[in-house]
Short mmCIF file of C-alpha atoms in Angstrom, two decimals:
data_model
loop_
_atom_site.label_atom_id
_atom_site.label_comp_id
_atom_site.label_asym_id
_atom_site.label_seq_id
_atom_site.Cartn_x
_atom_site.Cartn_y
_atom_site.Cartn_z
CA UNK B 1 -2.26 -22.38 -7.72
CA UNK B 2 -1.52 -19.13 -6.86
CA UNK B 3 2.57 -19.27 -5.91
CA UNK B 4 1.95 -16.67 -3.32
CA UNK B 5 0.08 -18.73 -0.94
CA UNK B 6 1.29 -21.97 0.81
CA UNK B 7 0.08 -25.02 -0.94
CA UNK B 8 0.34 -29.02 -0.85
CA UNK B 9 0.36 -31.13 -3.31
CA UNK B 10 0.74 -35.12 -3.18
CA UNK B 11 0.82 -37.84 -5.57
CA UNK B 12 -0.17 -41.84 -5.32
CA UNK B 13 0.04 -44.18 -2.23
CA UNK B 14 3.55 -44.46 -0.60
CA UNK B 15 4.75 -41.29 -2.99
CA UNK B 16 6.10 -38.05 -1.13
CA UNK B 17 3.91 -35.56 0.55
CA UNK B 18 5.13 -32.20 -0.79
CA UNK B 19 4.36 -29.25 1.41
CA UNK B 20 5.52 -25.51 0.51
CA UNK B 21 6.43 -23.53 3.00
CA UNK B 22 7.60 -19.72 2.61
CA UNK B 23 9.94 -19.71 5.14
CA UNK B 24 11.49 -23.09 4.70
CA UNK B 25 10.85 -23.66 0.92
CA UNK B 26 10.13 -27.22 -0.03
CA UNK B 27 9.65 -29.69 2.03
CA UNK B 28 9.35 -33.76 1.66
CA UNK B 29 7.48 -35.78 3.84
CA UNK B 30 6.73 -39.24 3.32
CA UNK B 31 3.61 -40.90 4.39
CA UNK B 32 5.10 -43.15 6.92
CA UNK B 33 7.05 -39.64 8.10
CA UNK B 34 3.56 -38.11 8.86
CA UNK B 35 1.73 -40.85 10.40
CA UNK B 36 4.93 -40.88 13.01
CA UNK B 37 4.37 -37.38 13.44
CA UNK B 38 0.89 -37.70 14.19
CA UNK B 39 1.58 -40.51 16.53
CA UNK B 40 4.32 -38.39 18.56
CA UNK B 41 2.02 -35.05 18.50
CA UNK B 42 -0.60 -37.36 20.16
CA UNK B 43 2.23 -37.65 22.78
CA UNK B 44 2.60 -34.04 22.96
CA UNK B 45 6.25 -34.92 22.27
CA UNK B 46 7.91 -31.42 22.06
CA UNK B 47 10.07 -32.39 18.68
CA UNK B 48 6.72 -32.42 16.56
CA UNK B 49 5.89 -28.56 16.05
CA UNK B 50 4.38 -29.12 12.29
CA UNK B 51 1.70 -31.48 11.36
CA UNK B 52 0.83 -32.62 7.24
CA UNK B 53 -2.23 -34.83 6.56
CA UNK B 54 -2.90 -35.65 3.06
CA UNK B 55 -6.44 -37.93 1.34
CA UNK B 56 -3.92 -39.76 -0.34
CA UNK B 57 -2.55 -41.53 2.99
CA UNK B 58 -3.65 -44.98 3.96
CA UNK B 59 -4.53 -44.06 7.60
CA UNK B 60 -5.96 -40.36 6.92
CA UNK B 61 -8.64 -42.48 4.57
CA UNK B 62 -9.44 -44.82 7.02
CA UNK B 63 -10.58 -42.34 10.19
CA UNK B 64 -13.55 -42.60 11.71
CA UNK B 65 -15.63 -39.87 12.89
CA UNK B 66 -15.00 -40.49 16.05
CA UNK B 67 -11.01 -40.52 15.30
CA UNK B 68 -11.52 -36.65 13.43
CA UNK B 69 -13.12 -35.73 16.54
CA UNK B 70 -9.83 -37.28 18.57
CA UNK B 71 -7.77 -35.73 16.46
CA UNK B 72 -9.10 -32.38 16.94
CA UNK B 73 -9.25 -32.99 21.06
CA UNK B 74 -5.28 -34.15 20.63
CA UNK B 75 -4.49 -31.00 18.90
CA UNK B 76 -6.48 -28.55 21.15
CA UNK B 77 -4.17 -30.29 24.34
CA UNK B 78 -0.80 -30.29 22.74
CA UNK B 79 1.68 -27.67 23.90
CA UNK B 80 4.36 -27.67 21.04
CA UNK B 81 1.85 -27.72 17.19
CA UNK B 82 2.49 -24.64 15.80
CA UNK B 83 1.72 -25.34 11.93
CA UNK B 84 -1.49 -27.68 10.67
CA UNK B 85 -1.47 -28.62 7.13
CA UNK B 86 -4.20 -30.84 5.74
CA UNK B 87 -4.48 -31.61 1.80
CA UNK B 88 -7.38 -33.02 0.24
CA UNK B 89 -8.79 -34.44 3.75
CA UNK B 90 -11.93 -32.42 4.52
CA UNK B 91 -15.45 -32.36 3.30
CA UNK B 92 -18.39 -30.24 5.31
CA UNK B 93 -19.08 -33.32 7.45
CA UNK B 94 -15.39 -33.98 8.72
CA UNK B 95 -14.79 -30.23 9.41
CA UNK B 96 -17.77 -29.85 11.67
CA UNK B 97 -15.99 -33.36 13.55
CA UNK B 98 -12.64 -31.89 13.28
CA UNK B 99 -13.74 -28.84 15.09
CA UNK B 100 -15.53 -29.99 17.78
CA UNK B 101 -12.67 -31.42 18.83
CA UNK B 102 -10.19 -28.59 18.04
CA UNK B 103 -12.10 -25.72 19.97
CA UNK B 104 -9.01 -23.91 21.02
CA UNK B 105 -4.93 -24.00 20.75
CA UNK B 106 -2.49 -21.75 22.35
CA UNK B 107 0.91 -22.88 20.19
CA UNK B 108 -1.36 -23.00 17.05
CA UNK B 109 0.00 -20.46 14.26
CA UNK B 110 -0.40 -21.30 10.79
CA UNK B 111 -3.44 -23.58 9.34
CA UNK B 112 -3.11 -24.34 5.50
CA UNK B 113 -6.32 -26.29 4.33
CA UNK B 114 -5.88 -26.63 0.77
CA UNK B 115 -8.29 -28.66 -1.57
CA UNK B 116 -10.77 -29.61 0.16
CA UNK B 117 -14.54 -30.12 -0.24
CA UNK B 118 -15.65 -27.44 1.77
CA UNK B 119 -18.61 -25.05 1.92
CA UNK B 120 -20.21 -22.60 4.08
CA UNK B 121 -21.41 -24.97 6.52
CA UNK B 122 -17.92 -26.28 6.77
CA UNK B 123 -16.72 -22.64 7.50
CA UNK B 124 -19.56 -22.22 10.08
CA UNK B 125 -18.18 -25.37 12.00
CA UNK B 126 -14.42 -23.56 12.34
CA UNK B 127 -16.19 -20.26 13.59
CA UNK B 128 -16.16 -20.87 16.97
CA UNK B 129 -11.98 -21.95 17.04
CA UNK B 130 -11.54 -19.20 14.64
CA UNK B 131 -12.91 -16.20 16.75
CA UNK B 132 -10.63 -17.66 20.36
CA UNK B 133 -7.43 -18.55 17.93
CA UNK B 134 -4.21 -17.37 18.04
CA UNK B 135 -3.08 -17.86 14.27
CA UNK B 136 -1.50 -15.08 12.76
CA UNK B 137 -1.65 -17.29 9.05
CA UNK B 138 -4.87 -18.91 7.41
CA UNK B 139 -5.07 -20.65 4.09
CA UNK B 140 -7.85 -21.71 2.84
CA UNK B 141 -6.73 -22.58 -0.97
CA UNK B 142 -9.12 -24.40 -3.67
CA UNK B 143 -12.34 -24.37 -1.42
CA UNK B 144 -14.55 -24.08 -4.26
CA UNK B 145 -17.49 -24.03 -2.10
CA UNK B 146 -17.39 -21.49 0.52
CA UNK B 147 -18.91 -18.28 -1.70
CA UNK B 148 -19.90 -14.81 -0.55
CA UNK B 149 -21.37 -15.88 2.53
CA UNK B 150 -18.45 -17.59 3.70
CA UNK B 151 -15.99 -15.35 2.66
CA UNK B 152 -17.83 -13.16 5.10
CA UNK B 153 -18.20 -15.21 8.04
CA UNK B 154 -14.52 -15.79 8.01
CA UNK B 155 -13.97 -11.83 8.15
CA UNK B 156 -16.30 -11.78 11.15
CA UNK B 157 -14.60 -14.56 13.18
CA UNK B 158 -11.01 -13.41 12.48
CA UNK B 159 -12.46 -9.56 13.63
CA UNK B 160 -10.57 -9.79 17.20
CA UNK B 161 -7.58 -12.41 16.34
CA UNK B 162 -3.84 -11.57 15.65
CA UNK B 163 -4.45 -13.10 12.05
CA UNK B 164 -1.91 -10.97 9.57
CA UNK B 165 -2.02 -13.39 6.68
CA UNK B 166 -5.92 -14.71 4.73
CA UNK B 167 -5.13 -16.78 1.45
CA UNK B 168 -8.38 -17.61 -0.02
CA UNK B 169 -7.11 -18.40 -3.52
CA UNK B 170 -9.50 -20.48 -5.80
CA UNK B 171 -12.46 -20.46 -4.17
CA UNK B 172 -14.38 -19.38 -6.74
CA UNK B 173 -15.68 -16.23 -4.96
CA UNK B 174 -17.82 -14.49 -7.52
CA UNK B 175 -18.42 -11.61 -5.05
CA UNK B 176 -17.24 -10.23 -1.67
CA UNK B 177 -18.67 -8.26 1.10
CA UNK B 178 -16.42 -6.42 3.16
CA UNK B 179 -17.94 -5.00 6.65
CA UNK B 180 -15.92 -1.90 7.62
CA UNK B 181 -16.67 -2.14 10.89
CA UNK B 182 -15.12 -6.05 11.03
CA UNK B 183 -12.10 -5.54 9.06
CA UNK B 184 -9.31 -8.13 10.93
CA UNK B 185 -7.52 -5.63 13.14
CA UNK B 186 -3.85 -6.93 12.26
CA UNK B 187 -4.17 -8.41 8.77
CA UNK B 188 -1.37 -7.39 6.49
CA UNK B 189 -1.65 -10.24 3.60
CA UNK B 190 -4.18 -10.58 1.64
CA UNK B 191 -4.94 -13.18 -1.23
CA UNK B 192 -8.12 -13.40 -3.29
CA UNK B 193 -6.30 -15.08 -6.51
CA UNK B 194 -7.96 -17.26 -8.96
CA UNK B 195 -11.37 -16.20 -8.37
CA UNK B 196 -14.04 -13.80 -9.99
CA UNK B 197 -13.98 -10.58 -8.23
CA UNK B 198 -14.55 -7.49 -10.57
CA UNK B 199 -14.93 -4.08 -10.14
CA UNK B 200 -18.06 -3.95 -7.57
CA UNK B 201 -15.26 -6.23 -5.29
CA UNK B 202 -13.07 -3.92 -6.49
CA UNK B 203 -15.01 -1.89 -3.99
CA UNK B 204 -15.35 -3.90 -1.25
CA UNK B 205 -11.32 -4.84 -1.71
CA UNK B 206 -10.74 -0.58 -1.44
CA UNK B 207 -12.32 -0.69 2.30
CA UNK B 208 -9.30 -2.68 3.31
CA UNK B 209 -6.95 0.37 1.72
CA UNK B 210 -9.15 3.21 2.91
CA UNK B 211 -9.90 2.38 6.69
CA UNK B 212 -8.37 5.02 9.15
CA UNK B 213 -4.80 3.13 10.22
CA UNK B 214 -4.69 0.77 7.17
CA UNK B 215 -2.49 -2.78 7.92
CA UNK B 216 -2.46 -4.31 4.74
CA UNK B 217 1.25 -4.49 2.88
CA UNK B 218 0.51 -7.25 0.06
CA UNK B 219 -2.68 -7.51 -2.46
CA UNK B 220 -3.18 -10.63 -4.41
CA UNK B 221 -5.87 -10.04 -7.14
CA UNK B 222 -4.07 -12.21 -9.46
CA UNK B 223 -6.14 -14.21 -11.90
CA UNK B 224 -9.67 -12.67 -11.20
CA UNK B 225 -12.26 -10.24 -13.64
CA UNK B 226 -10.41 -7.44 -13.00
CA UNK B 227 -11.02 -4.68 -15.76
CA UNK B 228 -9.51 -0.65 -16.04
CA UNK B 229 -12.68 0.28 -13.72
CA UNK B 230 -11.88 -2.05 -11.11
CA UNK B 231 -8.27 -0.74 -11.66
CA UNK B 232 -9.48 2.66 -11.50
CA UNK B 233 -11.34 2.03 -8.11
CA UNK B 234 -8.12 0.57 -6.83
CA UNK B 235 -5.92 3.80 -7.57
CA UNK B 236 -8.14 5.77 -6.03
CA UNK B 237 -8.07 4.06 -2.69
CA UNK B 238 -4.56 4.06 -3.26
CA UNK B 239 -4.13 7.69 -3.35
CA UNK B 240 -3.56 8.36 0.14
CA UNK B 241 -2.70 4.65 0.86
CA UNK B 242 0.40 4.71 2.83
CA UNK B 243 0.18 0.99 4.15
CA UNK B 244 0.63 -1.27 0.67
CA UNK B 245 3.83 -2.25 -0.48
CA UNK B 246 2.78 -4.93 -3.01
CA UNK B 247 -0.33 -5.09 -5.17
CA UNK B 248 -0.55 -8.07 -7.53
CA UNK B 249 -2.76 -7.95 -10.61
CA UNK B 250 -1.62 -10.12 -13.40
CA UNK B 251 -3.70 -12.67 -15.59
CA UNK B 252 -6.41 -10.06 -15.32
CA UNK B 253 -7.08 -9.91 -19.46
CA UNK B 254 -9.79 -7.37 -19.25
CA UNK B 255 -7.31 -4.84 -18.00
CA UNK B 256 -6.18 -2.48 -21.20
CA UNK B 257 -3.39 0.76 -21.49
CA UNK B 258 -5.66 2.75 -19.91
CA UNK B 259 -5.69 0.78 -16.72
CA UNK B 260 -1.45 0.64 -17.05
CA UNK B 261 -2.14 4.56 -17.31
CA UNK B 262 -3.92 4.73 -13.91
CA UNK B 263 -1.49 2.50 -12.26
CA UNK B 264 1.36 4.46 -13.89
CA UNK B 265 -0.27 7.77 -12.80
CA UNK B 266 -0.57 6.34 -9.21
CA UNK B 267 3.10 6.00 -8.96
CA UNK B 268 4.35 8.89 -10.70
CA UNK B 269 1.31 11.73 -12.01
CA UNK B 270 3.25 13.54 -14.66
CA UNK B 271 0.36 15.98 -15.03
CA UNK B 272 2.34 18.62 -12.77
CA UNK B 273 5.48 18.94 -10.31
CA UNK B 274 3.12 18.78 -7.63
CA UNK B 275 0.71 15.68 -8.68
CA UNK B 276 4.28 14.31 -9.17
CA UNK B 277 5.00 14.80 -5.56
CA UNK B 278 2.24 13.74 -4.38
CA UNK B 279 1.99 10.56 -5.93
CA UNK B 280 2.13 7.10 -4.12
CA UNK B 281 5.50 6.89 -2.94
CA UNK B 282 4.99 3.27 -1.06
CA UNK B 283 3.64 0.68 -3.17
CA UNK B 284 7.20 -1.37 -3.94
CA UNK B 285 5.99 -4.35 -6.65
CA UNK B 286 2.84 -4.03 -8.97
CA UNK B 287 2.64 -7.17 -10.72
CA UNK B 288 0.78 -6.46 -14.06
CA UNK B 289 -1.03 -7.97 -16.36
CA UNK B 290 0.24 -8.66 -20.40
CA UNK B 291 0.78 -5.02 -21.31
CA UNK B 292 3.01 -2.55 -23.52
CA UNK B 293 6.72 -2.74 -22.44
CA UNK B 294 6.49 0.83 -22.16
CA UNK B 295 4.11 0.47 -19.20
CA UNK B 296 6.38 -1.84 -17.37
CA UNK B 297 8.94 -0.07 -17.75
CA UNK B 298 8.00 3.02 -16.51
CA UNK B 299 6.09 1.85 -13.61
CA UNK B 300 9.21 -0.19 -12.79
CA UNK B 301 11.43 2.91 -12.91
CA UNK B 302 8.99 4.73 -10.21
CA UNK B 303 8.66 1.86 -8.30
CA UNK B 304 12.26 1.69 -7.71
CA UNK B 305 12.75 4.94 -6.58
CA UNK B 306 10.15 4.12 -3.75
CA UNK B 307 12.05 1.00 -3.27
CA UNK B 308 15.36 2.87 -2.79
CA UNK B 309 14.58 6.26 -1.37
CA UNK B 310 11.05 5.69 0.87
CA UNK B 311 9.90 7.26 2.50
CA UNK B 312 11.56 10.77 2.12
CA UNK B 313 12.92 11.48 -1.52
CA UNK B 314 11.11 9.73 -3.99
CA UNK B 315 8.84 12.48 -4.98
CA UNK B 316 11.68 14.85 -5.61
CA UNK B 317 13.35 12.58 -7.51
CA UNK B 318 10.47 11.17 -9.59
CA UNK B 319 10.42 15.40 -10.75
CA UNK B 320 14.28 14.97 -11.67
CA UNK B 321 14.10 12.03 -13.59
CA UNK B 322 10.59 12.29 -15.15
CA UNK B 323 9.40 16.55 -15.11
CA UNK B 324 12.72 17.76 -15.98
CA UNK B 325 13.75 15.21 -18.84
CA UNK B 326 11.48 15.98 -22.33
CA UNK B 327 11.73 12.69 -23.58
CA UNK B 328 10.65 10.85 -20.59
CA UNK B 329 8.33 13.52 -19.82
CA UNK B 330 6.74 13.16 -23.60
CA UNK B 331 6.67 9.00 -23.37
CA UNK B 332 4.74 9.60 -20.06
CA UNK B 333 2.16 11.93 -21.15
CA UNK B 334 1.61 9.91 -23.81
CA UNK B 335 0.88 6.69 -21.30
CA UNK B 336 -1.35 8.53 -19.11
CA UNK B 337 -3.28 10.72 -21.57
CA UNK B 338 -1.80 13.66 -20.34
CA UNK B 339 -1.10 16.84 -23.09
CA UNK B 340 2.31 17.44 -23.18
CA UNK B 341 4.02 21.08 -22.91
CA UNK B 342 7.14 21.59 -21.36
CA UNK B 343 6.76 25.34 -22.14
CA UNK B 344 3.74 24.69 -19.64
CA UNK B 345 5.89 22.61 -16.90
CA UNK B 346 8.28 25.78 -17.02
CA UNK B 347 5.72 28.28 -16.74
CA UNK B 348 4.64 26.90 -13.46
CA UNK B 349 7.98 26.98 -11.76
CA UNK B 350 8.80 30.70 -10.01
CA UNK B 351 10.96 32.25 -12.30
CA UNK B 352 13.35 33.24 -9.74
CA UNK B 353 14.66 29.66 -8.88
CA UNK B 354 14.64 29.01 -12.88
CA UNK B 355 18.52 29.60 -13.06
CA UNK B 356 18.72 26.86 -10.41
CA UNK B 357 16.23 24.78 -12.36
CA UNK B 358 18.35 24.88 -15.54
CA UNK B 359 21.58 24.11 -13.50
CA UNK B 360 19.67 20.90 -12.04
CA UNK B 361 19.15 19.64 -15.78
CA UNK B 362 22.13 20.21 -17.33
CA UNK B 363 24.35 18.36 -14.69
CA UNK B 364 21.35 15.52 -14.48
CA UNK B 365 20.88 15.06 -18.41
CA UNK B 366 23.29 16.97 -20.31
CA UNK B 367 23.34 19.63 -22.76
CA UNK B 368 20.98 18.31 -24.90
CA UNK B 369 18.41 18.75 -21.94
CA UNK B 370 19.62 21.85 -21.11
CA UNK B 371 19.00 23.40 -24.39
CA UNK B 372 15.32 22.28 -24.61
CA UNK B 373 15.17 23.27 -20.96
CA UNK B 374 16.01 26.55 -22.05
CA UNK B 375 14.25 27.02 -24.86
CA UNK B 376 11.06 25.62 -23.06
CA UNK B 377 11.89 28.07 -20.44
CA UNK B 378 12.29 31.39 -22.78
CA UNK B 379 9.34 33.12 -21.53
CA UNK B 380 9.96 32.20 -17.53
CA UNK B 381 13.67 33.84 -17.90
CA UNK B 382 11.76 36.96 -20.04
CA UNK B 383 9.37 37.00 -16.96
CA UNK B 384 12.10 37.13 -14.22
CA UNK B 385 14.04 40.18 -16.08
CA UNK B 386 10.61 41.98 -15.98
CA UNK B 387 10.22 41.34 -12.80
CA UNK B 388 13.71 42.90 -11.63
CA UNK B 389 12.70 46.01 -13.34
CA UNK B 390 9.58 46.12 -11.52
CA UNK B 391 10.79 45.45 -8.35
CA UNK B 392 13.59 48.15 -9.04
CA UNK B 393 10.60 50.91 -10.38
CA UNK B 394 8.90 49.62 -6.80
CA UNK B 395 11.91 50.55 -4.93
CA UNK B 396 12.22 54.23 -6.20
CA UNK B 397 9.04 54.66 -5.69
CA UNK B 398 9.10 54.01 -2.02
CA UNK B 399 12.34 55.63 -1.53
CA UNK B 400 10.52 58.90 -2.69
CA UNK B 401 7.59 58.16 -0.56
CA UNK B 402 10.01 57.61 2.28
CA UNK B 403 11.96 60.66 1.47
CA UNK B 404 8.60 62.60 1.51
CA UNK B 405 7.45 61.57 4.67
CA UNK B 406 10.40 62.29 6.53
CA UNK B 407 10.09 65.82 4.79
CA UNK B 408 6.96 66.13 6.28
CA UNK B 409 7.65 64.67 9.73
CA UNK B 410 10.70 67.31 9.83
CA UNK B 411 8.64 70.13 9.26
CA UNK B 412 6.25 68.85 12.15
CA UNK B 413 9.12 68.68 14.53
CA UNK B 414 9.93 72.39 13.72
CA UNK B 415 7.16 73.43 13.98
CA UNK B 416 6.71 72.13 17.64
CA UNK B 417 9.70 73.57 18.37
CA UNK B 418 9.03 77.05 17.57
CA UNK B 419 5.69 76.97 19.30
CA UNK B 420 7.67 75.61 22.33
CA UNK B 421 9.98 78.59 21.94
CA UNK B 422 7.32 81.19 21.83
CA UNK B 423 5.21 79.65 24.67
CA UNK B 424 8.72 79.57 26.79
CA UNK B 425 9.44 83.23 25.53
CA UNK B 426 5.83 84.22 27.04
CA UNK B 427 5.79 82.55 30.48
CA UNK B 428 9.24 84.40 31.04
CA UNK B 429 7.69 88.10 30.16
CA UNK B 430 4.93 87.02 32.59
CA UNK B 431 6.90 85.95 34.98
CA UNK B 432 9.31 89.32 34.89
CA UNK B 433 5.90 91.78 35.12
CA UNK B 434 4.87 90.15 38.15
CA UNK B 435 8.31 90.67 40.07
#
């Protein structure tokens, strides 16, 4: 069972019922405690905000059809219940009865239904409640009969709800279909671990990452059937995504070093300085399958920049740390399948700022790397000298042109002055004759 989701477990009758809460850690409840809480909940006791039930409890085993309807009705009319947890208690028939009574709740925010025999018809029974609920977290774990149809029904029902977290781990989902027009508006965390999602399923999941104003910050795809093609789909969707902070693709054994290279390129693209600057700077955690240590190390390094310096500085720091360090760059080029050439790197740096870049290399990476950078940038330095000579020649040329233009202007002005003097003399002589 995935550690990313809430989960419940119990043993034989009389043993403690165990519930794992993300917020409170492990808590232990005996059957007597849970029975007393059920009675107090029915009395609308403000001290009862969470309810726990296990199929191993005797009072749960003895519940009639009418009891299940009444339990749903009691929860609907309770003013304090926040958290509902049902472990190995329901099948499709009991689910229909329970949600026949549970039609609304103003206070219920979290429901965990784990390892229950619920299929599509059971999900359909939940729809009226889910469509109008105030839930922020719904965990349906180990429901191995809900299939693609049940998952689609869930998404439709939760479209306008405030749901922020949806867990459908270990539900035997061999495929999923997501309608871009009915994605839950506020969904932040989606867990689909332990299913059979492949590259086609990744294309559906990618819709959550590519939508306008994406909200998803955590995506758990641990233990599916994702291969390198699926990773390519996810990486393509994450190129421009600025919401997702955690991606779990562990235990997907068909992912090879090619997929590792794609994930590394996503967070620190070594193909050019521009590409590095445009890498994904939002992701902070990627849980990887078993890959070569180099992929783990260099992906972690890139994510560390994202964690420590988001949102403003990861790009420049990745350039300084990888692009301007020859050994780091050589390894990353190999991992990403990029042709490695330090000379090509420096060729694309403006020659006029090369001295500053070289100074930076020396300060950050030491004299050894400065020497490598000098050798790699010699063509650029020569280009700098040639450009300076060229600009001096251009300056002399235009100074000569300006001098010639000024001379022409002076000649024109002199001619105009002489013409004006002659005209004035003629006018003076004409006035004298008239007098």
